[in-house]
Short mmCIF file of C-alpha atoms in Angstrom, two decimals:
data_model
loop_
_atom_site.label_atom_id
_atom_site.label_comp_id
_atom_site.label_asym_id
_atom_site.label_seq_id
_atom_site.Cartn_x
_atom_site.Cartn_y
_atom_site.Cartn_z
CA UNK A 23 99.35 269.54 302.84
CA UNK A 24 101.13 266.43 304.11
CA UNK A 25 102.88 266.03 307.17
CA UNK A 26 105.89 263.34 307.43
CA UNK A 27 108.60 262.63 309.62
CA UNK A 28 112.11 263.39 308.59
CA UNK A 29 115.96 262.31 310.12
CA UNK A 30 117.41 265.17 311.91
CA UNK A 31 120.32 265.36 309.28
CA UNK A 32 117.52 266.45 306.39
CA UNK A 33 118.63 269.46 305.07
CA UNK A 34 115.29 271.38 305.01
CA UNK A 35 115.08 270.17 308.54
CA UNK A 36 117.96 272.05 309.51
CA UNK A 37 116.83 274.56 306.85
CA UNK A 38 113.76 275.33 309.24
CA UNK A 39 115.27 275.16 312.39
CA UNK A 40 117.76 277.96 311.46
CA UNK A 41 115.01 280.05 310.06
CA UNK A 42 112.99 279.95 313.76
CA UNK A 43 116.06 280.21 315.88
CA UNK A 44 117.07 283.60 313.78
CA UNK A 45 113.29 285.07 314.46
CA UNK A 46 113.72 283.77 317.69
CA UNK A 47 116.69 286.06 318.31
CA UNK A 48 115.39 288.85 316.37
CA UNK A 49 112.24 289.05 318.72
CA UNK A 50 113.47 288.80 322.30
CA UNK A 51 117.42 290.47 321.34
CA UNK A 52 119.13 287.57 321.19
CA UNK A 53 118.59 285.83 324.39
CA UNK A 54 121.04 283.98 325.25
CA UNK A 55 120.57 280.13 325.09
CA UNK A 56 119.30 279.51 321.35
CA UNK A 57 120.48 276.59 319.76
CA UNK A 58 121.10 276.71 315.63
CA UNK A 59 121.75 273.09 315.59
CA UNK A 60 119.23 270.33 315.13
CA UNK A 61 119.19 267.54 318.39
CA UNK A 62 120.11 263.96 316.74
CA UNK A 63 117.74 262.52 319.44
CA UNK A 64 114.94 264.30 318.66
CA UNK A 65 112.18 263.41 316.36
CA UNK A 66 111.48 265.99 313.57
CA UNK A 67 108.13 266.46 311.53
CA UNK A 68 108.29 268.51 308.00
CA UNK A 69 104.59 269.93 306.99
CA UNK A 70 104.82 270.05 302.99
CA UNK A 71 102.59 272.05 300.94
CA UNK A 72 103.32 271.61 296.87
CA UNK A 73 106.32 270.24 297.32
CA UNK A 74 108.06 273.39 299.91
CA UNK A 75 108.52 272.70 303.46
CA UNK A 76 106.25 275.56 304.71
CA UNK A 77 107.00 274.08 308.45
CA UNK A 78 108.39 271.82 311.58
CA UNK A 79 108.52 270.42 314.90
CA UNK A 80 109.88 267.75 316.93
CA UNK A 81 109.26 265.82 319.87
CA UNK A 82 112.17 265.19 322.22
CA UNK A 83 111.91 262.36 325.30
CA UNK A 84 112.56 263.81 328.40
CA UNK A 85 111.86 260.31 330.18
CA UNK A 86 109.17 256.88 329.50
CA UNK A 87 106.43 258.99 329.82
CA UNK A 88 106.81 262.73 328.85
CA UNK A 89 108.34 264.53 325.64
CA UNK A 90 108.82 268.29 324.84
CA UNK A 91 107.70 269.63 321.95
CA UNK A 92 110.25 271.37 320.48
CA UNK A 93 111.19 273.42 317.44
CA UNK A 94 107.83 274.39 315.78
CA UNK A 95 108.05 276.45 313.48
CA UNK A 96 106.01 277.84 310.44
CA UNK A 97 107.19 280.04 308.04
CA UNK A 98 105.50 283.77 308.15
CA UNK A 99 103.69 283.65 304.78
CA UNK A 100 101.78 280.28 305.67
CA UNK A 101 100.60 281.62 308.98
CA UNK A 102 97.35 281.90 309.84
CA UNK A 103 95.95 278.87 307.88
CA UNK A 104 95.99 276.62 310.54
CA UNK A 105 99.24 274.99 310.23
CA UNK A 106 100.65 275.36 313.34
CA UNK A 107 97.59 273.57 314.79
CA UNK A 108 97.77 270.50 312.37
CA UNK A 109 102.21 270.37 313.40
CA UNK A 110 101.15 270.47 316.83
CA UNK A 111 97.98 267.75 316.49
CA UNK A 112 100.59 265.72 314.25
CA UNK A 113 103.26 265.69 317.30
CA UNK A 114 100.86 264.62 319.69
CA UNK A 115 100.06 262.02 317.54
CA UNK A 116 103.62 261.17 317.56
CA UNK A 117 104.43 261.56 320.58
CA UNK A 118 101.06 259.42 321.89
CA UNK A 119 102.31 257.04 319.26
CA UNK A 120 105.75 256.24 320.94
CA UNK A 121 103.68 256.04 324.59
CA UNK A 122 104.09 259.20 325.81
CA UNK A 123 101.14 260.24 327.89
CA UNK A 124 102.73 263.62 328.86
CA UNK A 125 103.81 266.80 326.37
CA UNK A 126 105.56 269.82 327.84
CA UNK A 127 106.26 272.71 325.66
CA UNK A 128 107.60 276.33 325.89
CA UNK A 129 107.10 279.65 324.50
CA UNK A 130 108.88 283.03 325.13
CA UNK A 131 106.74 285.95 326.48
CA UNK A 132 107.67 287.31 322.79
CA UNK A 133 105.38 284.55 321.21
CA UNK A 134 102.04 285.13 322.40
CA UNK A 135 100.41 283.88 319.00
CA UNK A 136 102.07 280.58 320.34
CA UNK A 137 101.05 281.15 323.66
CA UNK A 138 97.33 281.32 322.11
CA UNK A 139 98.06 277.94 320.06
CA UNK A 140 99.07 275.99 323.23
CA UNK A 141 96.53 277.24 325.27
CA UNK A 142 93.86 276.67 322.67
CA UNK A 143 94.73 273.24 322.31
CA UNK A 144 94.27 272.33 325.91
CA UNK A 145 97.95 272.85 327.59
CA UNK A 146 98.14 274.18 331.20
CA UNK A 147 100.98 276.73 332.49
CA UNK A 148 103.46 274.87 334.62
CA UNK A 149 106.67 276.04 336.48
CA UNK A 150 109.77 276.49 334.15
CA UNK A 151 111.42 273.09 333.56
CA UNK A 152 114.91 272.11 332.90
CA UNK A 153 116.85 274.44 331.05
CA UNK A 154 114.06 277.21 330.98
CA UNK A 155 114.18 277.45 334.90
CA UNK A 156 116.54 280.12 334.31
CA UNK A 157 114.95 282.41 331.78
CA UNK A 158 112.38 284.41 333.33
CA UNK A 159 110.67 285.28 330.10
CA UNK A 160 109.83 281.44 329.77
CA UNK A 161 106.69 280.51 329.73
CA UNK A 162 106.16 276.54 330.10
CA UNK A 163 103.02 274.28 329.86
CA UNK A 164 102.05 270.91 329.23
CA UNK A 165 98.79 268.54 328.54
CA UNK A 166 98.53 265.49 329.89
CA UNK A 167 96.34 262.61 327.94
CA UNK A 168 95.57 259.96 330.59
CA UNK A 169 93.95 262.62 333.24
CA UNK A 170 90.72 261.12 334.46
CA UNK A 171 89.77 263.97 335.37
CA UNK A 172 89.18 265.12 331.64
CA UNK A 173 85.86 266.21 330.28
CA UNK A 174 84.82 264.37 327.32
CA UNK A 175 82.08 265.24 325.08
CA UNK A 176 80.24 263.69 322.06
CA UNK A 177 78.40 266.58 320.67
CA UNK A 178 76.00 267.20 317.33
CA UNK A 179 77.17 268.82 314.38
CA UNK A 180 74.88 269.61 311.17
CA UNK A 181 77.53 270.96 309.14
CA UNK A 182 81.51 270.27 309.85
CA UNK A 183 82.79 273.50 311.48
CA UNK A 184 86.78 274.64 311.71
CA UNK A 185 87.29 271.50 314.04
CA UNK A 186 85.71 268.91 312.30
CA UNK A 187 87.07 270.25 309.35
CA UNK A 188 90.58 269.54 310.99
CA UNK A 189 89.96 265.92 311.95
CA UNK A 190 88.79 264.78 308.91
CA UNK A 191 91.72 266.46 307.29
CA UNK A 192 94.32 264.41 309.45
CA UNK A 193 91.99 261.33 308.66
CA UNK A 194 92.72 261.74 305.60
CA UNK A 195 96.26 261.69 305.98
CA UNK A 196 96.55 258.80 307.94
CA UNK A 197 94.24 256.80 305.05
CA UNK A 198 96.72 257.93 302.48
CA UNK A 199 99.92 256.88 304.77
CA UNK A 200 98.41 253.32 305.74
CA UNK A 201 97.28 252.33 302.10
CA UNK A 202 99.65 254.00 299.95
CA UNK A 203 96.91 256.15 297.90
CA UNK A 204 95.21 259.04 298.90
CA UNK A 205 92.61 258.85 296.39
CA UNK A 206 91.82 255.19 297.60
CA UNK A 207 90.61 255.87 300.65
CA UNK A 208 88.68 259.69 300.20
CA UNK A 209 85.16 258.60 298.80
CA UNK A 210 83.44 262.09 299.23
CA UNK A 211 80.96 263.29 301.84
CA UNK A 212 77.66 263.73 300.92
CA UNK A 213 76.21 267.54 301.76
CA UNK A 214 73.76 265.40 303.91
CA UNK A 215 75.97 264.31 305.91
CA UNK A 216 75.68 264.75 309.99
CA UNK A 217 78.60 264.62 312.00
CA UNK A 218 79.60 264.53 315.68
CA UNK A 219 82.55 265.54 317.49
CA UNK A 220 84.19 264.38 320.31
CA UNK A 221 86.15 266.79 322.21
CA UNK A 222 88.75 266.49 325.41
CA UNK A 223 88.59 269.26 327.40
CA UNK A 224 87.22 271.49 325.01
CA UNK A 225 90.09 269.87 322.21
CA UNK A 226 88.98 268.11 319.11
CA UNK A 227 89.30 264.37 319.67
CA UNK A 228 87.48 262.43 316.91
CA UNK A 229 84.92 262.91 314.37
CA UNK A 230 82.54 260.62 312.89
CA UNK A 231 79.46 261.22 309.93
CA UNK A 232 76.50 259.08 308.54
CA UNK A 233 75.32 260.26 305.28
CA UNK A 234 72.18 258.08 303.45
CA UNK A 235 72.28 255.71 301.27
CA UNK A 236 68.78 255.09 300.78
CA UNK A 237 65.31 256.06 302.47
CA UNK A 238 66.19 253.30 305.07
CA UNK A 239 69.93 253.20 305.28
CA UNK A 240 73.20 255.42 306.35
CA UNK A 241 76.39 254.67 306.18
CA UNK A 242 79.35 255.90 308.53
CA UNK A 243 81.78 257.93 307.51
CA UNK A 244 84.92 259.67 308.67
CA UNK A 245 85.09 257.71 311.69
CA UNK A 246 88.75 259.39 313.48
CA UNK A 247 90.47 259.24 316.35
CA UNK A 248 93.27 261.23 317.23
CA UNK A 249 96.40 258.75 318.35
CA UNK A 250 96.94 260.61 321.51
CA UNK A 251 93.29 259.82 322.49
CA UNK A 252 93.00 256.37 321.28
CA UNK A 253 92.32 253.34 323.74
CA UNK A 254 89.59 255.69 326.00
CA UNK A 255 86.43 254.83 324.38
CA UNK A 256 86.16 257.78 322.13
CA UNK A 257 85.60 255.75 318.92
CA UNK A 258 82.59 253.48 320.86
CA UNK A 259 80.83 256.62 321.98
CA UNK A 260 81.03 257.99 318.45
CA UNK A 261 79.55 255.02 317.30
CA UNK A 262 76.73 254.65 319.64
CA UNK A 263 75.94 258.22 319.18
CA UNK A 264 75.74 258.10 315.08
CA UNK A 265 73.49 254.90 315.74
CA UNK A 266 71.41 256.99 318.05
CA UNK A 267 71.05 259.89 315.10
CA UNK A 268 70.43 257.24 312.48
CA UNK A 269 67.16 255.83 314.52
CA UNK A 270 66.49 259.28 315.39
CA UNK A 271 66.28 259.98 312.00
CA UNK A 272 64.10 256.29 311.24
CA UNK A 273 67.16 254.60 309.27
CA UNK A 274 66.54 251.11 309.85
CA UNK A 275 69.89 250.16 308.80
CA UNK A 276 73.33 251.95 309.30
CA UNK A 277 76.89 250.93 306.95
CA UNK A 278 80.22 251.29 306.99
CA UNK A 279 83.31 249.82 305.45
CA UNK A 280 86.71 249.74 306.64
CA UNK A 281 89.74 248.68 305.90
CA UNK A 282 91.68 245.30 306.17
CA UNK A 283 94.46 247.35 307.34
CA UNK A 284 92.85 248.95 310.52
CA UNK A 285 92.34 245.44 312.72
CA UNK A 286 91.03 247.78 315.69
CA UNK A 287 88.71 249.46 313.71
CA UNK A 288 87.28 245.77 312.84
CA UNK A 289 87.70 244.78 316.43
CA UNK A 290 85.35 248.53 317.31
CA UNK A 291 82.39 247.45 314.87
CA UNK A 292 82.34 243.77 315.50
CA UNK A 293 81.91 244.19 319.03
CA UNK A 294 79.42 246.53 318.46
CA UNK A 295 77.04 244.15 316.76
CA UNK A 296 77.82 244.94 313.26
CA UNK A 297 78.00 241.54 310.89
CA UNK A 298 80.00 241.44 307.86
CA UNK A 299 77.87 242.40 304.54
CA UNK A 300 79.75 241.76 300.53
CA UNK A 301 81.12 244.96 299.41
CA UNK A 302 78.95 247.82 297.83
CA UNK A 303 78.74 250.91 296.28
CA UNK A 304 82.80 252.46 295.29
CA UNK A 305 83.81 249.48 297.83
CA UNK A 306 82.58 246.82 295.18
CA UNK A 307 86.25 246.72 293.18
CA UNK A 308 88.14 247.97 296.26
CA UNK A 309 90.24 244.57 297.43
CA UNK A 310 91.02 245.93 301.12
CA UNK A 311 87.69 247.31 301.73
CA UNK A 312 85.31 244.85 304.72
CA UNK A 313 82.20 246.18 304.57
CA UNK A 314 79.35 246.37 307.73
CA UNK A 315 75.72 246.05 308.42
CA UNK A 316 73.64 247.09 311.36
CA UNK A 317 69.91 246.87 312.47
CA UNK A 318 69.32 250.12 314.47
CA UNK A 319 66.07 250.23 315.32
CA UNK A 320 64.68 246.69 317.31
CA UNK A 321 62.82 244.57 315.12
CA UNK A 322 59.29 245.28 316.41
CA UNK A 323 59.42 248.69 315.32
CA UNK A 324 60.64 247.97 311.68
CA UNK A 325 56.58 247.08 310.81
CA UNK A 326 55.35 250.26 311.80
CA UNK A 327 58.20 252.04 310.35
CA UNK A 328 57.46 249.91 306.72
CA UNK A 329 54.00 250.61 306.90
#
């Protein structure tokens, strides 16, 4: 499934929008206040699944720093697979993206599947806002991603579960959108592979794996970072904690490679100690691929762990 932003003009855009502001009606008896037309200002995303747009959303500026997310939508028969989530991760990212560091949303009291979404994905009820002050079967909310009162976590997983599953999903997309070729940039997982998850107030944040290579050597993999998230941190602690599984584990060595097109990630693993190593493995032909080497455990132990 791939999610990309559309003009506000598309037709299967509008096509959408209609669609949710008809069930709308249908559900709460045609409240008054729904709005068939798409907003020119707002930024629409189209979730595409074998070539049908199965669903939408948008993001709409209510100053510098906030947005409402607005008109998300999935059509019935795709329901339950997740989607929603993925729109609603995929607007965050957006919004984050354009420097938002606040999204508001509502839902009607006739929604509570969406109510469940929102509140599952970290948003806290607020008072009505603007033009929902007046509709007492509003419900509003909104998540805020500069809090510092947040809990973060960097947690151990053997085996990627529903949220892991998620993040490496939208890492995938991102890979694909930034070099053009989603077979490029999806070298497969080993079933060895250990992962860990950062989370924001319960949310998945990031994901990161190290799968080996050989009896002394991992490699990183599926190192992600939600946009909304990015610039806290998350992807250091990720890193420090896959180094800390890899010695754990007596790797003397850990891997990665990234790509010339992500100068943060190279920023991330050059500050962390990592020195530049020639391309190997599927990297070896791969033109945009920089490759990285680092010594995990210290160098007295790497005798004893030889011998």
């Amino acid at each position: 499934m791939l999610i990309e932003q559309r003009p506000s003009g598309d037709s299967e855009v509008i096509a959408l929008v209609v669609d949710q502001q008809v069930e709308l009606r249908a559900r709460d008896g045609g409240r008054e206040g729904h709005v068939y037309a798409v907003d020119p200002a707002a930024r629409y995303l189209v979730a595409v699944d074998g070539g049908d747009a199965v669903a939408c959303g948008a993001i709409l500026a209510l100053d510098i720093d906030s947005a409402e997310v607005t008109r998300l939508y999935v059509r019935p028969r795709y329901r339950g697979r997740g989607v929603g989530r993925r729109m609603l991760a995929a607007l965050e990212d957006l919004a984050a993206s354009r420097g938002h560091r606040v999204l508001r949303l509502e839902a009607g009291i006739t929604a509570p599947e969406a109510i469940s979404l929102f509140l599952g994905a970290g948003y806290r009820p607020i008072p009505r806002f603007g033009r929902y002050v007046k509709y007492e079967a509003s419900r509003c909310f909104e998540k805020r991603f500069d809090d510092p009162g947040r809990d973060v976590r960097v947690v151990r997983r053997a085996a990627p579960d529903t949220a892991v599953a998620e993040l490496v999903s939208l890492s995938a997309d991102e890979a694909a959108y930034r070099y053009g070729d989603a077979e490029a940039r999806t070298f497969p997982l080993d079933p060895n592979a250990k992962f860990v998850l950062a989370t924001v107030d319960g949310v998945g944040a990031g994901c990161a794996a190290i799968q080996p290579l050989d009896d002394q050597t991992v490699e990183v993999k599926r190192m992600y970072v939600r946009p909304a998230y990015r610039g806290n941190g998350l992807a250091r602690r990720m890193l420090a904690a896959l180094e800390d599984l890899a010695a754990g584990s007596h790797y003397l060595f850990i891997r990665l490679e990234t790509g010339a097109r992500q100068p943060e990630s190279i920023r991330l693993y050059e500050s962390a100690g990592y020195r530049p190593i020639p391309p190997y493995g599927p990297y070896v032909h791969s033109p945009l691929s920089l490759c990285y080497e680092k010594l995990v455990i210290a160098p007295e132990a790497i005798a004893s762990e030889l011998a």
